[in-house]
Backbone as CSV, one residue per row, in Angstrom:
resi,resn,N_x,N_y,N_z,CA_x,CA_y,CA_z,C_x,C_y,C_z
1,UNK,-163.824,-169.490,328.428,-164.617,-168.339,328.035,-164.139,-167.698,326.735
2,UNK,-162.922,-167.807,326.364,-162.297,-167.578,324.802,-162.829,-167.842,323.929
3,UNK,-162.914,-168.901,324.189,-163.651,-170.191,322.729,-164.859,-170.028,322.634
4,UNK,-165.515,-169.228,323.359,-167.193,-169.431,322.745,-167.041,-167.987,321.894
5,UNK,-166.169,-166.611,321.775,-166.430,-165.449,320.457,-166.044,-166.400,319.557
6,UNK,-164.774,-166.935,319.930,-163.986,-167.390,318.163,-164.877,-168.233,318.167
7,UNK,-165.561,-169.387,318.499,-166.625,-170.107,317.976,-167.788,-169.826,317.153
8,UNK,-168.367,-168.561,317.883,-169.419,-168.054,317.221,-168.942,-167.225,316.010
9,UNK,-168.292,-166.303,315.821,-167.441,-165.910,314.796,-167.098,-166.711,313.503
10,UNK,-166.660,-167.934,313.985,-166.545,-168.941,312.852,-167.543,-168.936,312.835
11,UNK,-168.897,-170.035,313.456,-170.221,-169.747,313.070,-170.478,-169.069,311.873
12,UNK,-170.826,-167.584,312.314,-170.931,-166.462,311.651,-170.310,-166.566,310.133
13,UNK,-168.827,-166.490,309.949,-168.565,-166.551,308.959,-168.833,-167.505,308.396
14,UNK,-168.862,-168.985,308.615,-169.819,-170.158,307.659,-170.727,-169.474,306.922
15,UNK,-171.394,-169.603,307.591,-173.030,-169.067,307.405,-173.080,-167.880,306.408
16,UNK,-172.279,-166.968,306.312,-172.211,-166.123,305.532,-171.574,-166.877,304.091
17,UNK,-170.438,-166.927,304.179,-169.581,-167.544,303.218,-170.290,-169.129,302.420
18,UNK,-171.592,-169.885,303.613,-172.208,-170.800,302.590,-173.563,-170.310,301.782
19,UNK,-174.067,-168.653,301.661,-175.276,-168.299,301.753,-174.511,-168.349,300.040
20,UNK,-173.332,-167.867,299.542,-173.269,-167.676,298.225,-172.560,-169.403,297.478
21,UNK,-172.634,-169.958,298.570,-172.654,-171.584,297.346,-173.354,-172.057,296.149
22,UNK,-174.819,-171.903,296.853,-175.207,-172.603,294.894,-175.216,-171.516,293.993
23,UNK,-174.744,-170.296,294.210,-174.794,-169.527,293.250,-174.139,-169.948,291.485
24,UNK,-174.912,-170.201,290.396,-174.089,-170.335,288.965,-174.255,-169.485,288.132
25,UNK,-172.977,-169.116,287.708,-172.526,-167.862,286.655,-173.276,-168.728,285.533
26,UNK,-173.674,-167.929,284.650,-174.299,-167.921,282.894,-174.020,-167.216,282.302
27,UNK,-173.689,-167.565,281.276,-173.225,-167.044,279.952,-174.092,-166.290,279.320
28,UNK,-174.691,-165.431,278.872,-175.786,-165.289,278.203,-175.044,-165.256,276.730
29,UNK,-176.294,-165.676,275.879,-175.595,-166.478,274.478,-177.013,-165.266,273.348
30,UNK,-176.805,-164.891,272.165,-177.752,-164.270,271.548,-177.939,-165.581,270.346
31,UNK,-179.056,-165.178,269.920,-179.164,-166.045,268.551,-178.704,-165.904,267.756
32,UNK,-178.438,-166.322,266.567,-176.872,-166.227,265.457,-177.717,-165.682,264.566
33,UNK,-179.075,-165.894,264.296,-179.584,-164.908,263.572,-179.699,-163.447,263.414
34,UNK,-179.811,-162.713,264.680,-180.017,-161.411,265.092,-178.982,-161.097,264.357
35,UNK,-179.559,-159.817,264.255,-178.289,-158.712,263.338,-177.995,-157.730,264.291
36,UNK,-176.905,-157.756,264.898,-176.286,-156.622,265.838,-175.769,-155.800,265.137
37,UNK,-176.593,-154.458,263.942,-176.125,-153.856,262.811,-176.954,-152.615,263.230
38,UNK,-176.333,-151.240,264.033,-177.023,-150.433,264.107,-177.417,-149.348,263.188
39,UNK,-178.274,-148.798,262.815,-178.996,-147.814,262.184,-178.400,-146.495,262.387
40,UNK,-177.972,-146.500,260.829,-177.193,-144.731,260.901,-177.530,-143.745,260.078
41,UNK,-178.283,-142.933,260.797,-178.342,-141.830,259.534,-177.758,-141.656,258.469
42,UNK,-178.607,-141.205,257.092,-178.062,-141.108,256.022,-176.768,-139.903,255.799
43,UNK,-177.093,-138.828,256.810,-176.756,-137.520,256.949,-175.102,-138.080,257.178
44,UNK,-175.309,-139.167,258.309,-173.839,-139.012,258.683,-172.788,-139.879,257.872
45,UNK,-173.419,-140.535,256.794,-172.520,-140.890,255.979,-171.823,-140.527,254.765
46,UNK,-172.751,-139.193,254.582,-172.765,-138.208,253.149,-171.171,-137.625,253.501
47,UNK,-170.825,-136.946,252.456,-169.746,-136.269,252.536,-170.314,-134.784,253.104
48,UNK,-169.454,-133.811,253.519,-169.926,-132.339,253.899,-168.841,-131.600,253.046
49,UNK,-170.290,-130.692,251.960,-169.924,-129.594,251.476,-168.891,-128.674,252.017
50,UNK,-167.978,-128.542,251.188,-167.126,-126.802,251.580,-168.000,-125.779,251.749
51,UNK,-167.958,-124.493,252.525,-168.632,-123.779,252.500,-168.743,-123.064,251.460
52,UNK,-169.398,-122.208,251.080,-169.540,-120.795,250.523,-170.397,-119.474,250.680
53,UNK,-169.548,-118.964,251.639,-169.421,-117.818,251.905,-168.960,-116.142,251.160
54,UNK,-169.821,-115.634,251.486,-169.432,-114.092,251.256,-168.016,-113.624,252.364
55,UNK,-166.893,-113.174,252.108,-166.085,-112.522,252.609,-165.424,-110.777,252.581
56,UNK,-164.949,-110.306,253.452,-164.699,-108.740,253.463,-163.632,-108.877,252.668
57,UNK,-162.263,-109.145,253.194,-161.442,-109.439,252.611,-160.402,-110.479,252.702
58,UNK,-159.589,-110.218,251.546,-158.759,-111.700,251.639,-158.174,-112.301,252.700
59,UNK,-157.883,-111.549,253.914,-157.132,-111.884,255.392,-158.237,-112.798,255.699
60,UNK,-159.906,-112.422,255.764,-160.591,-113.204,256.008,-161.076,-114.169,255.595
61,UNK,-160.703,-114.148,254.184,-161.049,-115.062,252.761,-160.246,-116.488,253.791
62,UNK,-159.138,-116.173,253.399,-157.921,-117.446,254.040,-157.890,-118.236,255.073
63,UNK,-158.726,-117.363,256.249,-158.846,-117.700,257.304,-160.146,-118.781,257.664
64,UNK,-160.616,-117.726,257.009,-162.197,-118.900,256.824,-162.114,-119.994,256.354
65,UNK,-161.561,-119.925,254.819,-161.371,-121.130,254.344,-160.094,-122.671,254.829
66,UNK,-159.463,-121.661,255.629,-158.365,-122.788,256.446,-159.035,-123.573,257.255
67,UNK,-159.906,-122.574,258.113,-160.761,-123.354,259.305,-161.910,-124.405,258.583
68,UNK,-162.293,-123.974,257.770,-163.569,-124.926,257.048,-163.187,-126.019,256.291
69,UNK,-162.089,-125.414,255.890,-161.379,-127.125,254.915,-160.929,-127.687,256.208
70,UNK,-160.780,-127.878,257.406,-160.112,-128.613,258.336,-161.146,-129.330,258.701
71,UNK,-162.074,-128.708,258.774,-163.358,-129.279,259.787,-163.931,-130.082,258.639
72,UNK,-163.966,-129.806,257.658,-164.303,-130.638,256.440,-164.164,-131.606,256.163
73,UNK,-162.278,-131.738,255.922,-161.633,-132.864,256.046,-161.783,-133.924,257.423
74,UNK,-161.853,-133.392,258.647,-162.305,-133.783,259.582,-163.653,-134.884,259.622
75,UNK,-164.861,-134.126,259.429,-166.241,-134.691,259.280,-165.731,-135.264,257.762
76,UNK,-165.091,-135.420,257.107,-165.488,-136.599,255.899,-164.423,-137.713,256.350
77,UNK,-163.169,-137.468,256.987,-162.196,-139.163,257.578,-163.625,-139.564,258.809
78,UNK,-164.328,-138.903,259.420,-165.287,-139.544,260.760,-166.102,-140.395,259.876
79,UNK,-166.566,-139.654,258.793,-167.772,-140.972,258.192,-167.243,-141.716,257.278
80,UNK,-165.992,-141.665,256.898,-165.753,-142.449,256.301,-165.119,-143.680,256.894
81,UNK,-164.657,-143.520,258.005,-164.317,-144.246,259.616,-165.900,-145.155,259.925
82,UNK,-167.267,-144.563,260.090,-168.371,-144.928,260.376,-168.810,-145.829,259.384
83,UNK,-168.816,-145.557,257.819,-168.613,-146.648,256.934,-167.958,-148.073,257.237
84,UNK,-166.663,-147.631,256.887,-165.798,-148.826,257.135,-166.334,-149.808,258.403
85,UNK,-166.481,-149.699,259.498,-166.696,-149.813,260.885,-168.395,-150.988,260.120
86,UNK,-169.433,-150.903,259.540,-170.837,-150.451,259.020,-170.159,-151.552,258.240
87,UNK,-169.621,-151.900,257.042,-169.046,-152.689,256.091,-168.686,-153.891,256.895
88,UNK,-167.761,-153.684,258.058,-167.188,-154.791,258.294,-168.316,-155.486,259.540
């Protein structure tokens, strides 16, 4: 009376374990022609202006201009990063 679960059990697992046999992996392959070259705004390759701003005074003069030359320098290494990247 043992041998007929573990029998059917094996069963079972066959049957499962042969349902994924003829399964075949593929490669998918593109054509060598296609250009995998995405489309980038002109905007984001331009350089970005420093600001110019009206200020109260010089505490704020400095401050402003610290934060804006950062972000500046910032957004012009990103597109110039997006270039390079675009080139190669």
């Amino acid at each position: 009376m043992h041998r007929l679960p573990i029998g059917l059990a094996a069963l079972c697992l066959m049957m499962l374990l042969s349902g994924c046999a003829p399964f075949e992996s593929r490669v998918a392959t593109l054509p060598s022609d296609m250009q995998c070259r995405p489309d980038v705004p002109a905007y984001l390759l331009a350089p970005v202006a420093a600001p110019d701003r009206p200020v109260a005074s010089n505490r704020d003069l400095l401050s402003l201009l610290a934060d804006y030359e950062a972000q500046r320098r910032r957004f012009n290494s990103d597109r110039k990063t997006v270039a390079l990247v675009l080139e190669h």
